[in-house]
GROMACS .gro file of C-alpha atoms in nm:
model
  422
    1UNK     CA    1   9.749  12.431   9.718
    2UNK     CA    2   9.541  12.625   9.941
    3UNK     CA    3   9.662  12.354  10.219
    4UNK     CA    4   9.987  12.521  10.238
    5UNK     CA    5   9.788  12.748  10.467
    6UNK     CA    6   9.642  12.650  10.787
    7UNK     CA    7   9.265  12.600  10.833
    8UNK     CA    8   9.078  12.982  10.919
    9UNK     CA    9   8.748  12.866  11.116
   10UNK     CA   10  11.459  10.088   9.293
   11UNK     CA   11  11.933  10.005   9.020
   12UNK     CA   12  12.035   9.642   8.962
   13UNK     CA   13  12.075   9.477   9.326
   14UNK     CA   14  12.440   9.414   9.309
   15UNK     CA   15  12.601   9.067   9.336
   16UNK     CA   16  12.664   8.862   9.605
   17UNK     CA   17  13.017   8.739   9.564
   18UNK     CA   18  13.130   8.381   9.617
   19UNK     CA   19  13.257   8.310   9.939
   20UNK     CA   20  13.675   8.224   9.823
   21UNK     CA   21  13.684   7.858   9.778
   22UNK     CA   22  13.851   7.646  10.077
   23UNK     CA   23  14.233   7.630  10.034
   24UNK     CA   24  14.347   7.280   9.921
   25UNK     CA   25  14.533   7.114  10.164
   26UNK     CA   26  14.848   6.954  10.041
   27UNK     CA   27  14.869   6.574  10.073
   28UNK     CA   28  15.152   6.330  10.003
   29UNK     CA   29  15.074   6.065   9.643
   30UNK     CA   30  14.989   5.783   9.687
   31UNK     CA   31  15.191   5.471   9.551
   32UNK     CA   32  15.145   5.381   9.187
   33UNK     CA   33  15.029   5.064   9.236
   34UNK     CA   34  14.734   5.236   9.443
   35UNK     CA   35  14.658   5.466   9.168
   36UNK     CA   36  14.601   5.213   8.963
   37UNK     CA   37  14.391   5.039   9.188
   38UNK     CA   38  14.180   5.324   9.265
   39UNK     CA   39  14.193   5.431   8.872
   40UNK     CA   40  13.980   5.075   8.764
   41UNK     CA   41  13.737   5.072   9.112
   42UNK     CA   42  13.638   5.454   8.962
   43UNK     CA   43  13.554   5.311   8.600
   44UNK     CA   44  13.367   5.040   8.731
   45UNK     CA   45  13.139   5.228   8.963
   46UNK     CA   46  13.089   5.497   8.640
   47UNK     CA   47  12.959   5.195   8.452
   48UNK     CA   48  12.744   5.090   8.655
   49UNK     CA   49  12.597   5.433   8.708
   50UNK     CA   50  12.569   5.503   8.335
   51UNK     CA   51  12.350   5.189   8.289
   52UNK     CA   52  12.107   5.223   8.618
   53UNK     CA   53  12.033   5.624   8.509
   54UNK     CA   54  11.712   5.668   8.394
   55UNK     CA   55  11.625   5.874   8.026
   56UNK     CA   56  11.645   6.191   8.033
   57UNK     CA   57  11.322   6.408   8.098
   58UNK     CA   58  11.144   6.583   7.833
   59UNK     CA   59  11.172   6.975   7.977
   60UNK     CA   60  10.830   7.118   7.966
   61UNK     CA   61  10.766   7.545   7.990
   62UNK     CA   62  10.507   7.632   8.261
   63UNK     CA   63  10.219   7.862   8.109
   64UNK     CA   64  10.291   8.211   8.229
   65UNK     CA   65   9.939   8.361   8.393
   66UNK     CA   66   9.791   8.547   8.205
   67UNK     CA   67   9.664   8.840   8.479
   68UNK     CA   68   9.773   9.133   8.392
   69UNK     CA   69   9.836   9.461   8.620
   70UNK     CA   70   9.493   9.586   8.832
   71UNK     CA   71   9.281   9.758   8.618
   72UNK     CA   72   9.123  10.105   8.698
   73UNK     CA   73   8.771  10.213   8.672
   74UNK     CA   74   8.763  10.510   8.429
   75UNK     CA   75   8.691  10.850   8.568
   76UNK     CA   76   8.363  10.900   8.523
   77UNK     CA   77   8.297  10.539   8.703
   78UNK     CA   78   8.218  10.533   9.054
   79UNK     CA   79   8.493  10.353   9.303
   80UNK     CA   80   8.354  10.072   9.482
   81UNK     CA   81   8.429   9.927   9.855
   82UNK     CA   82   8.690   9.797   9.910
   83UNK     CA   83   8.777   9.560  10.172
   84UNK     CA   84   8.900   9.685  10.507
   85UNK     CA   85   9.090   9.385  10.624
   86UNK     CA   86   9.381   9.595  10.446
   87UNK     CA   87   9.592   9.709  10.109
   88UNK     CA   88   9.406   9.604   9.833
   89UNK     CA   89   9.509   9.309   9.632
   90UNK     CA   90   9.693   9.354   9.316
   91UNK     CA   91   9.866   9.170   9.026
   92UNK     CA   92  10.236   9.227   9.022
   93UNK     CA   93  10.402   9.315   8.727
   94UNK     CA   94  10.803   9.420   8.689
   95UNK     CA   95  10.885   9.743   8.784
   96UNK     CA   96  11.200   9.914   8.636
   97UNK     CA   97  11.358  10.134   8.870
   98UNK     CA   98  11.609  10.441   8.686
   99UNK     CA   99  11.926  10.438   8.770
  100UNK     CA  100  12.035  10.787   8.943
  101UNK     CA  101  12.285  11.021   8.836
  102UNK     CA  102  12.563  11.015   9.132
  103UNK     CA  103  12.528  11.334   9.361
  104UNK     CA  104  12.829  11.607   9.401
  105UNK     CA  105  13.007  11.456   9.683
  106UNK     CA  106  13.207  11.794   9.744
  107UNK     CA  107  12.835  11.999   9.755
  108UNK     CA  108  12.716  12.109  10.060
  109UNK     CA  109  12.342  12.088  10.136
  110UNK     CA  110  12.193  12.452  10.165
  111UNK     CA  111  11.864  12.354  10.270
  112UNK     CA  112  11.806  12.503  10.580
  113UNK     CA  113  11.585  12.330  10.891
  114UNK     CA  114  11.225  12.276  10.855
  115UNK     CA  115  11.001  12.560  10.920
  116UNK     CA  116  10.645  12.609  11.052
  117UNK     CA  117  10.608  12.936  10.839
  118UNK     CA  118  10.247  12.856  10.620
  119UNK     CA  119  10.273  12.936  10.279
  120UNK     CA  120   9.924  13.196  10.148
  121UNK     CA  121   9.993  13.165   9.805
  122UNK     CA  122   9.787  12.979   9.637
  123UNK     CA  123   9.903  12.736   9.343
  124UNK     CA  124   9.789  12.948   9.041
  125UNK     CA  125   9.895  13.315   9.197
  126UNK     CA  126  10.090  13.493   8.974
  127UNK     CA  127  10.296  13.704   9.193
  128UNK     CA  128  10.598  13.888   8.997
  129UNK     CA  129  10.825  13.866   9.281
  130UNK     CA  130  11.080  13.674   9.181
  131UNK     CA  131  11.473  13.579   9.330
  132UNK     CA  132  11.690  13.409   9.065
  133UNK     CA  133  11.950  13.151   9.148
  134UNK     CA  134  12.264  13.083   8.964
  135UNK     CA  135  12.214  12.922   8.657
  136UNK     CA  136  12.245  12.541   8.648
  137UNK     CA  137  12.115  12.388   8.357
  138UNK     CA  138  11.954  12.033   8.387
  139UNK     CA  139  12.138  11.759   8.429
  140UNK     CA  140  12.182  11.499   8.125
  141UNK     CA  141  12.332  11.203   8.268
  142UNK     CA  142  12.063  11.003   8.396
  143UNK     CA  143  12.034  10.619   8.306
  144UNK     CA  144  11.728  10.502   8.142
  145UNK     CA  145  11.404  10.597   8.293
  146UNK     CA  146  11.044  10.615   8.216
  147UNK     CA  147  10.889  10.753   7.879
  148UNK     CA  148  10.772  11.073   7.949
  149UNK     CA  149  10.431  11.079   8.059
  150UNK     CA  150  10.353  10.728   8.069
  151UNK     CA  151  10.274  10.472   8.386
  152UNK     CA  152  10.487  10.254   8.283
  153UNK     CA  153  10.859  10.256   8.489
  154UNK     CA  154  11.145  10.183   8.283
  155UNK     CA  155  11.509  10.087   8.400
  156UNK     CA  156  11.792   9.905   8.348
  157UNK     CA  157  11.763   9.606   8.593
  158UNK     CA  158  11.386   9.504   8.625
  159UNK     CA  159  11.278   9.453   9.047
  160UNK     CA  160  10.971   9.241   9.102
  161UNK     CA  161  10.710   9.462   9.284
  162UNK     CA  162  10.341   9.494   9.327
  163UNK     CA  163  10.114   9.624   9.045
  164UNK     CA  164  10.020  10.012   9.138
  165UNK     CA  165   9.642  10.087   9.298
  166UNK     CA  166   9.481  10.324   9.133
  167UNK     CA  167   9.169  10.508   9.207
  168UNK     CA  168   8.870  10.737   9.012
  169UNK     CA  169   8.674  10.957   9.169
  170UNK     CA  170   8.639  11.257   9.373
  171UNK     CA  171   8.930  11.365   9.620
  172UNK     CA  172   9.043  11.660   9.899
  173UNK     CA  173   9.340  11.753  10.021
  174UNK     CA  174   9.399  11.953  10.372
  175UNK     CA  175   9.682  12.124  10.527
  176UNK     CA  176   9.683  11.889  10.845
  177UNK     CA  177   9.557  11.534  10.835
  178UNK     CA  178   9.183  11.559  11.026
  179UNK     CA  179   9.103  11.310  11.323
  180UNK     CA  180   8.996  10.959  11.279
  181UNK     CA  181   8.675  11.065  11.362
  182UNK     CA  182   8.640  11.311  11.114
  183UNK     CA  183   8.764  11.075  10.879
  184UNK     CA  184   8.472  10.849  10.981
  185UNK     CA  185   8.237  11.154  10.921
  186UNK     CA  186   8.324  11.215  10.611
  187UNK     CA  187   8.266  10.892  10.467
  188UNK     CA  188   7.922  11.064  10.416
  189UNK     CA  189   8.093  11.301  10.164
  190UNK     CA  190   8.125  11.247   9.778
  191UNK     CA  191   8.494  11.234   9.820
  192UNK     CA  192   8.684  10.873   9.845
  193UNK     CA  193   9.043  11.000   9.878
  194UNK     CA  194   9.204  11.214  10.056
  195UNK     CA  195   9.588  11.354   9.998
  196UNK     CA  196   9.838  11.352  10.318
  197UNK     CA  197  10.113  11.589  10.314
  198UNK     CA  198  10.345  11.334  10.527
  199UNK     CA  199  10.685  11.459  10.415
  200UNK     CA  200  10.919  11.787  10.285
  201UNK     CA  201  11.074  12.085  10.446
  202UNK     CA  202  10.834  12.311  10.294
  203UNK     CA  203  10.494  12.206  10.442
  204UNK     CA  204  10.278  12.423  10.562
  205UNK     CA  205  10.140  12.228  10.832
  206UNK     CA  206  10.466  12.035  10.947
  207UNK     CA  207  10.323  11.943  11.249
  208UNK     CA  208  10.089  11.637  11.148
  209UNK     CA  209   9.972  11.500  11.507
  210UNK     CA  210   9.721  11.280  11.396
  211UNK     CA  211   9.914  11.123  11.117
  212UNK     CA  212  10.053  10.815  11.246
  213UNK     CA  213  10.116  10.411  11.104
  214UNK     CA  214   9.767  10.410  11.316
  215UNK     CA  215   9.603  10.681  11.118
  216UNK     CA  216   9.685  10.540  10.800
  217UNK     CA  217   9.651  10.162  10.834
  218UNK     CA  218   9.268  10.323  11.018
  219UNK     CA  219   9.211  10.596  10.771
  220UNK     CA  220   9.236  10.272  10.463
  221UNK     CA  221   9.046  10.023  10.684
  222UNK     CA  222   8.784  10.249  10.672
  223UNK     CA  223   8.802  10.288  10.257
  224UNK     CA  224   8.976  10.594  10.210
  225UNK     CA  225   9.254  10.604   9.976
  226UNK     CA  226   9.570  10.827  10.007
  227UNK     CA  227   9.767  11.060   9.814
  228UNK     CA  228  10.094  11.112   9.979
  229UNK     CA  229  10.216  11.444   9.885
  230UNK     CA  230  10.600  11.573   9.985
  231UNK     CA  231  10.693  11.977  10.006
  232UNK     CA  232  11.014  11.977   9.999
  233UNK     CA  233  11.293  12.236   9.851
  234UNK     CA  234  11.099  12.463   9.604
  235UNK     CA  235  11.211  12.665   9.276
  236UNK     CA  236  11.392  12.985   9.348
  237UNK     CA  237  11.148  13.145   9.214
  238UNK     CA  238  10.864  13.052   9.359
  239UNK     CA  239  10.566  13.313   9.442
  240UNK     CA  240  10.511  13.205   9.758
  241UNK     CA  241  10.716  13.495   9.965
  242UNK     CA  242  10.721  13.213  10.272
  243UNK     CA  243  10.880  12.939  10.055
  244UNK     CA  244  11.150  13.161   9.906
  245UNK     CA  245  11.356  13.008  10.249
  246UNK     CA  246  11.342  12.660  10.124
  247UNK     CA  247  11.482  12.764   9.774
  248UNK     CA  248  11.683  12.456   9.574
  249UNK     CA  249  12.024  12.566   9.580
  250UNK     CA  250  12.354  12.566   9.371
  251UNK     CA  251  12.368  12.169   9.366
  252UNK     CA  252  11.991  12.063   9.272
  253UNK     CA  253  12.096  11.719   9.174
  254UNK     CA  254  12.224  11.618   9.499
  255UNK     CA  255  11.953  11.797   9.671
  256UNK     CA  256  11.690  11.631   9.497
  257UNK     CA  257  11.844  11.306   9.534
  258UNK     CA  258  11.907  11.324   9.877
  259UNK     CA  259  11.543  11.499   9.966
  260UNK     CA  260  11.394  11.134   9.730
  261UNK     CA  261  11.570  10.960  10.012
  262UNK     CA  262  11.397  11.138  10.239
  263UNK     CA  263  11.060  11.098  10.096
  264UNK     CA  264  11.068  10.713  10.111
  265UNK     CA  265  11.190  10.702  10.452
  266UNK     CA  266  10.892  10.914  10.569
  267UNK     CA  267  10.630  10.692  10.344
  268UNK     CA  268  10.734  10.369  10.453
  269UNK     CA  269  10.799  10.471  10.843
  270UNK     CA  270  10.370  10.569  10.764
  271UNK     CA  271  10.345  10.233  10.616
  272UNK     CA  272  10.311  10.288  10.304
  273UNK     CA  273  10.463  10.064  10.070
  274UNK     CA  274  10.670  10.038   9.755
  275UNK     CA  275  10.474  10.102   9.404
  276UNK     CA  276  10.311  10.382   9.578
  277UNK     CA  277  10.302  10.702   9.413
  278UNK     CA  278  10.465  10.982   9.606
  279UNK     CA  279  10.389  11.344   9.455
  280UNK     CA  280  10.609  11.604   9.471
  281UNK     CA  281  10.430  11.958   9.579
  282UNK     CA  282  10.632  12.257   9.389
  283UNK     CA  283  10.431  12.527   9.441
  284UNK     CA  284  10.377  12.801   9.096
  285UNK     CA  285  10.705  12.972   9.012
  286UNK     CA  286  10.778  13.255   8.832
  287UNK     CA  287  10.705  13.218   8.438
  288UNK     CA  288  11.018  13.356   8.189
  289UNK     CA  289  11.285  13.255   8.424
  290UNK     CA  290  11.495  13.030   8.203
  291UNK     CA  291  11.778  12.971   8.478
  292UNK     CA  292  11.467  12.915   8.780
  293UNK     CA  293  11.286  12.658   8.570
  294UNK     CA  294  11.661  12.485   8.456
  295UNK     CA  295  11.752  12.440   8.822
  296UNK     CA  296  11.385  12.304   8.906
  297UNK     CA  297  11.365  12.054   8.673
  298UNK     CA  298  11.688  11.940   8.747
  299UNK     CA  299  11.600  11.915   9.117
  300UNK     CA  300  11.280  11.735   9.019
  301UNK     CA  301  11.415  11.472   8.741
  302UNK     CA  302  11.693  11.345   9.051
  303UNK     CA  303  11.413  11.337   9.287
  304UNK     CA  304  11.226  11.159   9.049
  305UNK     CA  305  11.543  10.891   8.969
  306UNK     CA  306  11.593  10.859   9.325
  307UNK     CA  307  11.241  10.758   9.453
  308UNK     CA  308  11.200  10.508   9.136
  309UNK     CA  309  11.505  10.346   9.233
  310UNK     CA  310  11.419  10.263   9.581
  311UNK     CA  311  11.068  10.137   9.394
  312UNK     CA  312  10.827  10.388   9.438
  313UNK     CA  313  10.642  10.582   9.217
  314UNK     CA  314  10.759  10.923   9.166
  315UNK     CA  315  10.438  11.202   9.106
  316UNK     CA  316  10.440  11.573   9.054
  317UNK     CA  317  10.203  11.871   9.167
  318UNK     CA  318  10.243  12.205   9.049
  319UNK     CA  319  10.024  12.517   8.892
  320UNK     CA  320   9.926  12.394   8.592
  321UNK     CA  321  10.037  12.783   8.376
  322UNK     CA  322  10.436  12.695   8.562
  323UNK     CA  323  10.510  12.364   8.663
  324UNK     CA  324  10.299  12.122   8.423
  325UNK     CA  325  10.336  12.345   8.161
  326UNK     CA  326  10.705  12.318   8.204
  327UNK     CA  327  10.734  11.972   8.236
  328UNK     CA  328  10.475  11.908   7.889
  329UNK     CA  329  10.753  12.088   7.743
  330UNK     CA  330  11.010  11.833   7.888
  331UNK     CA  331  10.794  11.547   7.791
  332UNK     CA  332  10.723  11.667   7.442
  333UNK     CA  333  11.125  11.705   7.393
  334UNK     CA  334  11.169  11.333   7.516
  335UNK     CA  335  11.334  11.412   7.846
  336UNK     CA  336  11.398  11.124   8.052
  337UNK     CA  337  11.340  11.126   8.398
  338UNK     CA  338  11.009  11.277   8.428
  339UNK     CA  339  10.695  11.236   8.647
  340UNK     CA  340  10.476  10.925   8.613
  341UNK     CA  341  10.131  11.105   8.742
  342UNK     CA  342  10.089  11.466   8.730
  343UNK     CA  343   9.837  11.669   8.964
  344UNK     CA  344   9.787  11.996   8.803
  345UNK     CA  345   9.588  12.289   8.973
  346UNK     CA  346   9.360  12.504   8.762
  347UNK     CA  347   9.137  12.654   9.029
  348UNK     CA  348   8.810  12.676   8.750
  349UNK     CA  349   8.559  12.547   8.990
  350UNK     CA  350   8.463  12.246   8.789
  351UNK     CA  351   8.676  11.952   8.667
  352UNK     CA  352   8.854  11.931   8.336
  353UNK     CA  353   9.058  11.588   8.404
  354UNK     CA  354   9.090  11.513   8.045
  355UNK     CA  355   9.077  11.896   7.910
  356UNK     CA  356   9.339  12.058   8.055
  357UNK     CA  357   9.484  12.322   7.788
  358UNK     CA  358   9.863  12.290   7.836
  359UNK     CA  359   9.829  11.861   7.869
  360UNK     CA  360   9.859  11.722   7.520
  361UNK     CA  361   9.540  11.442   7.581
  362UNK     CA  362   9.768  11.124   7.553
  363UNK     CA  363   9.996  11.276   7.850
  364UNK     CA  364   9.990  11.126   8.173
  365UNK     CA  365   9.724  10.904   8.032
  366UNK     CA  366   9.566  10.589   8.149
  367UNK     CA  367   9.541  10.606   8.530
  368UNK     CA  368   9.804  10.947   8.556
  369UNK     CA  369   9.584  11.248   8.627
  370UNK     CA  370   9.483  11.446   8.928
  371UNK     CA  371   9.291  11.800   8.865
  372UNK     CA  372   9.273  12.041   9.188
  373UNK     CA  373   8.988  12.233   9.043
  374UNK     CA  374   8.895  12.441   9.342
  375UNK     CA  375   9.083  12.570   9.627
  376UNK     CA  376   8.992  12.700   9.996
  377UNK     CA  377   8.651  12.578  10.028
  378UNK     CA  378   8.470  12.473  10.354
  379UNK     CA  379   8.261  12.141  10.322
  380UNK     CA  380   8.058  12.009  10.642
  381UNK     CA  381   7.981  11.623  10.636
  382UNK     CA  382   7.878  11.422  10.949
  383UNK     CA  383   7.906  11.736  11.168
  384UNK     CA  384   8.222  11.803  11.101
  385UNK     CA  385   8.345  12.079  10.935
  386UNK     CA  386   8.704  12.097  10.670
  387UNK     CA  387   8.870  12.377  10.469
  388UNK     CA  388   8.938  12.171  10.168
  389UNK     CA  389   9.071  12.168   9.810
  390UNK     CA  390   8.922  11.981   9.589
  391UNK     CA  391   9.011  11.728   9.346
  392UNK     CA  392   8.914  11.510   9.059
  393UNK     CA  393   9.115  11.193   9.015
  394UNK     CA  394   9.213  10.854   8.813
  395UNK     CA  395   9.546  10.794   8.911
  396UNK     CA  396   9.758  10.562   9.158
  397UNK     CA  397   9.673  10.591   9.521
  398UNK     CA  398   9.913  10.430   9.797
  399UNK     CA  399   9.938  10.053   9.876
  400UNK     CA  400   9.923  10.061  10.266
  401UNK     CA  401  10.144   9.796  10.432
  402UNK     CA  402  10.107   9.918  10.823
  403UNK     CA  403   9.994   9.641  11.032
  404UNK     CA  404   9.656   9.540  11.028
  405UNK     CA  405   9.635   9.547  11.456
  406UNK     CA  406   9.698   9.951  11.417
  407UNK     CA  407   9.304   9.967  11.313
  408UNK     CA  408   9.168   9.752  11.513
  409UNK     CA  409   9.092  10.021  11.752
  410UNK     CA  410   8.855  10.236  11.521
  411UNK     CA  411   8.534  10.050  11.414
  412UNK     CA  412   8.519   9.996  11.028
  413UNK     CA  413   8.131  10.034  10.868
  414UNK     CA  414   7.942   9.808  10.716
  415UNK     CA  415   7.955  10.015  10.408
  416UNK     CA  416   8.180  10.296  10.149
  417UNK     CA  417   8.058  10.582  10.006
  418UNK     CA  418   8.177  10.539   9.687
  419UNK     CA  419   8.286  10.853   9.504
  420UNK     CA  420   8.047  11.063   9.303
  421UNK     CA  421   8.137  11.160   8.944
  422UNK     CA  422   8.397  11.426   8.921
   0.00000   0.00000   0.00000
């Protein structure tokens, strides 16, 4: 994503055991002739009982409701308002959370601390520079997961959590999140969401001042909807000369679990809440590099395990000519594990949603598809003035939890600009 580059101008909940019972205190018997006595007082008190009981009742099932997860408007539909009391209201369905394949203990992390180096590459640059890692072929342990490509979680021990939001329209994406009252400006523009890069070692714009549990529950109250995207560790391969230094390492399973930990942390600390999508950035890689794209992927499918399991929904944005196309390849070969909404970049200058050459057109389809069609543009609305990608969307958007009192301080209009077609 051009945003790399500064501005010019959740496993089964285990079991609760028993508390041990209370030891039994020895006593002494009592007499016979007591027993006895005692014996006949029982039977006549269980007599008595038997006749006063009342017939049994006839057990009766409860009709289930019949509401079914939100629907979405399709993408050529215009989003609505919403209101701005707070996160919208859903229909919850069961989410499945993957289990996760257990991490290396013995690995050490190689990540190195986070970095304010910006990254100039944009998504689709083909640069031939490449820097191959040791070859570590994916991992195939995982427990059950999602069908490739579709919305729908999957997991071994079902966890009851809120239906996803999802949103159609048009959407940007900038390397730092803009002021409040920019935000409030742009509510003039065609756009409706707006992706926040609130997480990762690999931003490019690490420092996000203005992004706050205030800017987000403010940002929503206002009607925008957010796309959190995470840079984290990125392929060793990867064109972008200033994210070769947050390469995955030798142990990409325990890396990418550990850096899905990290990711939920971040989004709920924002509040934003579980059954939110969070969408991994891994910027274009080199194509051809067998052992590179291996060691990705396996980074990326434990990443993917470990923010499902803490019930959250795990995205993916890439080039669309490296990382799509090599995870359509994973999800026509029925690997488990993968991404349930995929943001592509094709920077064509108009939106192909639907069209997208290397997406068979049932992948990541209903309600899974974001296409960055255009990169580094400048867009004034309101007076104010962004260096923007932009984006065409119908996929989920974050439930936002943060209390309601952080907006109160930001005056909400009367009305939304809903989003133009794409």
């Amino acid at each position: 994503m051009s945003t790399r580059t500064p501005p010019v101008s959740e496993g089964a909940p285990a079991l609760v055991p028993a508390p041990p019972s209370a030891p039994t205190r020895p006593r002494s018997a009592p007499p016979p002739g007591a027993r006895a006595v005692v014996a006949a007082v029982l039977v006549a008190l269980a007599g008595t009982a038997l006749l006063n009981a009342p017939p049994p009742a006839t057990a009766r099932t409860a009709p289930e409701s019949a509401a079914g997860p939100e629907s979405a408007a399709g993408p050529e539909s215009a989003a609505g308002p919403e209101s701005a009391a707070g996160p919208e209201s859903a229909t919850t369905r069961s989410l499945t959370p993957s289990g996760s394949t257990a991490p290396d203990p013995t690995a050490a992390d190689p990540n190195s601390a986070d970095s304010t180096a910006p990254d100039s590459t944009a998504p689709d640059s083909t640069s031939a520079d490449s820097t191959a890692p040791d070859s570590t072929a994916p991992d195939s342990t995982s427990a059950d997961s999602t069908t490739p490509g579709s919305t729908t979680p999957g997991s071994t021990t079902p966890d009851l959590l809120a239906a996803p939001v999802h949103f159609a329209g048009k959407a940007f994406d900038t390397c730092e999140a803009p002021s409040l009252t920019v935000m409030k400006a742009w509510l003039a523009s065609p756009y409706g969401a707006v992706g926040i890069y609130f997480g990762g070692r690999g931003r490019g714009c690490p420092v996000q001042k203005e992004l706050t549990p205030s800017w987000v529950a403010s940002a929503h109250a206002m009607g925008w909807r957010l796309l959190p995207l995470f840079v984290g560790s990125q392929a060793p391969c990867v064109d972008s000369l200033a994210k070769r230094k947050y390469a995955i390492g030798s142990t990409p399973v325990t890396q990418g679990t550990k850096e899905g930990g990290d990711a939920v942390r971040a989004a709920k600390a924002l509040g934003i809440g579980t059954s939110s999508p969070l969408y991994l950035d891994i910027e274009a890689y080199q194509r051809g590099d067998t052992n590179c794209a291996a060691t990705t992927l396996s980074f990326v499918r434990a990443w993917n395990r470990e923010v499902r399991r803490l019930g959250y929904l795990p995205g993916f944005y890439s080039s669309a000519d490296t990382g799509v196309r090599d995870m359509e390849t994973q999800r026509r070969a029925g690997t488990k594990d993968l991404p349930e909404a995929m943001w592509f970049a094709r920077w064509r200058g108009q939106p192909a949603l639907l069209t997208e050459s290397v997406l068979q057109p049932q992948a990541w389809t209903p309600h899974a598809r974001i296409h960055q069609y255009a990169g580094n543009v400048t867009e004034t609305y309101g007076g104010r003035t962004l260096a923007i990608d932009r984006n065409a969307m119908d996929a989920p958007v974050a439930r936002v939890t943060a209390p309601a009192r952080f907006a109160a301080r930001v005056p909400v209009p009367l009305s939304f600009v809903a989003s133009q077609r794409p």
